[in-house]
Amino acid sequence: FLQELPSYRSIARRRTTILSRDKQSGTLLKPTDSYSSQLEGGITENFNSQSIRKYALNISEKRRLRNIQETQMKYLSEWDQWKRYSSKSWKRFIGKAREMTTHLELWREDIRSIEGKFGTGIQSYFSFLRFLVLLNLVIFLIIFMLVLLPVLLTKYNITNSTFVLIPEHNQCDLMPLTLFQGFLEETCLFYGHYTIDGVKFHNFTYDLPLAYLLSTIAYLALSLLWIVKRSVEGFKINLIRSEEHFQSYCNKIFAGWDFCITNRSMADLKHSSLRYELRADLEEERIRQKIAERTSEETIRIYSLRLFLNCIVLAVLAACFYAIYRATIFSQEHMKKEIDKMVFGENLLILYLPSIVITLANFITPMIFAKIIHYEDYSPGFEIRLTILRCVFMRLATICVLVFTLGSKITSCDNYSCELCGYNQKLYPCWETQVGQEMYKLMIFDLIIILAVTLFVDFPRKLLVTYCSSWKLIQCWGQQEFAIPDNVLGIVYGQTICWIGAFFSPLLPAIATLKFIIIFYVKEMSLLYTCRPSPRQFRASNSNFFFLLVLLIGLCLAIIPLTISMARIPSSKACGPFTNFNTTWEVVPKTVSTFPSSLQSLVYGVTSEAFAVPFFMIICLIMFYFIALAGAHKRVVVQLREQLSLESRDKRYLIQKLTEAQKDVKNRVDGR
C-alpha cells in the first residue's frame, strides 16, 4: 500500500546514493522513539550546543530539559561548571545589552509610528535616512580625529607644528564668493586652510598630509563595508521572501504577530503594518495575473509604448546634461573676468549658476519621470526601482558632469603655459578649495530646495485641498502623496555630494549630518500633516535592499573623481597640505621610503605584479568555489522543497485512502 505513495519512487531513486554515502562515511541513522527523546539524547551528548529556548517545544518540555541540564552540572568538575556558568552569564548580559540598545535606537518610536500609519515602504525610507545620519556622524569623527584635532592642537599652541612652504608670489588669491563663503573659505571648512606639514609630539612627528589622505581612504572604505554588510542582510531577507509568494502569505498570517507586544497603541500599529504588507502582496499578485492574461497584441502595444517613453527619458537626460555643461562653462569663464563690474545680484547668479541649474534639473526631472512611469504599466515595486534608477542616473550624472567640467577647466591652459604647476594656476590657484565650494553650494542649495518645497508647496496644497475642495482644479490636483523614489534620490544625491566633497571640505560630513537630521523632522511633519497614504502599496523588503544598492552606485561614482583628483591632477601649489607634492598620492611613496629596508621590500613585493597576479588568481578560485558551493546548496534546497511537496501529497493520498476505507466499511455494515 505504501509503495503506491507519490513520493515512493523519488525515495527509491535516491536510496542507492544515500546508502552508499552512509557506508562510506560509516554513519547510519538510528531510529528514536520520539522527538523529545532524540532531543534529550542530543543535550546529553552535547550539553552546550545551543540554548533550550531555540527548540520548538512547549514550556513543560523545556522545564524538564532544564532540570536535566542542572542535574548534569553536578557531575562536572568545578572548572567546567565555572565555564558553563560564566558562558551563560555572558550570553544573558549580551541579550540584556542588545535589548537596551534597541531602546536607545535613534528615532525608534517615530519610525514605528510611521510604519503603522503609512506602511513599511515609507518606513524603509526613514530607516534609510537614519542610517545615513549615523554614517555621516562616523565619517565626521574619523576626519575630526585624524585631521581636525591636530590642527586645533596647533591653533591653541598645545603642540608645535611645521607648516608647508608656500612662495609669496604664488599665494592663493581667492576672492569672496558670497557673503557667507567670504568668511568661511579661510576657516577649516575648506581644503586651503590645512597648511600644516607635521605636528610635533614628544616622541614622534604626526604627518598631517598622510593623515589627510588616509582619512579619505578610511571613510570611503568604511562606507563601502557598511553598505555591503547591510546590503547582504537585506539581500538574504529579499531572497527568502521572494522565493514563494504563498509562503509569504502564510508567514504574515500565521507567524507575523509579535506576542511580546502588550501596549494597545503598539498592537494597532502592528495590525496596520501587517495590513499594509498584505495589501502590497495582493497588489503585486494582481499585476502578475494581469501580465499573465495579456494577449500578444497588448504585449506588442505596451512594449512599443515603453520604447517610445524611454526615448523621451533619454532626450530629457541629454538636455539636462548639456544645460549643466554650458552653465558650468559660462560661470567659470565669467567668474574671473567680469566679477568686479557686476552688481551683487548678477554676481550671485553667475557664481551659483551651476548649482541653480543642477537643482532645477533635479527638481523637474523626477516629476517628468513620475508622470511617464504611470503609462508603462509596471508593478508598484518595479515602478519604484525603475524610477529610482532613472533619477539616480540623472542626479549622480549631474554631479559627474559638474566635476569633470571643472576638472577640464582646471587642467586646460589657453593662452599661457602651465608647465610650472601642471594646472591652470592663474584661474585656479587653489583648485581644491574651488571644488569644495561647489560641493558646499550644492549641499546648501539642496537643503534650501527641500525646505522651500515643503513649506511653500506641500503645506499650501494641504490647506487648499482641505478648505477649497469644491474647486474642480483643486480636486484634480488632489492631496499630496509621499513619493518614495524622489525622496530616496534626494538623500542619495546629498550623500554622494558629501563623499566627493569631504576631501575638499573636511567639515562637509558634519553639515550633511545636520542636514539629514533636519530633513528627517521636516519630512516627518510633511508626511503626517500634508500627505495621504498611497493607494499603491510598496513592500519594504525589496525597498531596503534596493535603496542600499542605489547608495552603493553613488559611492562608486564618488570614488572615480576622487581617485582621478588625487592620482592624476597636480595638487595646488598655493594652499593645502600637499603643496610640496606633485600629486596627493605622492605622500604614500615618500612615507614608504622612510620605512626600514626590510619593510620597504615587503611593501614593494606586495604591490608588485608578481604578487598581484597570483593573488588575483587565488581570489578567483575561492570565488568560483563559493559559487559552486552556493549552487550545490541551492540544489539541496530545491530537493528539500520537492520532498516537502511530496510529503503533503502523501498526506492527501493517505487521507483519501482512509476516507475510501471508511466508506467501504460503512457500506459493508449497511449491507449486512
XYZ file of C-alpha atoms in Angstrom, residues 129 132-137 139-140 443-444 447 491 494-499 507-519:
32
model
C 17.696 58.239 6.393
C 22.852 57.952 6.613
C 22.811 60.147 9.726
C 24.861 57.565 11.621
C 27.191 57.016 8.655
C 27.974 60.716 8.276
C 28.476 61.086 12.007
C 32.766 59.837 8.893
C 32.986 63.184 10.663
C 24.684 70.776 -0.361
C 23.198 74.071 0.872
C 18.589 71.705 1.680
C 19.197 61.845 0.217
C 23.174 64.586 -0.865
C 25.264 61.664 0.384
C 27.163 61.429 -2.911
C 27.955 65.143 -2.666
C 29.236 64.526 0.851
C 31.517 61.659 -0.254
C 33.584 69.625 7.610
C 31.057 68.643 4.945
C 30.101 65.344 6.733
C 29.111 67.364 9.821
C 26.970 69.627 7.619
C 25.441 66.542 5.980
C 24.620 65.072 9.392
C 22.777 68.229 10.451
C 21.102 68.395 7.049
C 19.749 64.834 7.272
C 18.507 65.416 10.827
C 16.600 68.491 9.633
C 15.269 66.547 6.638
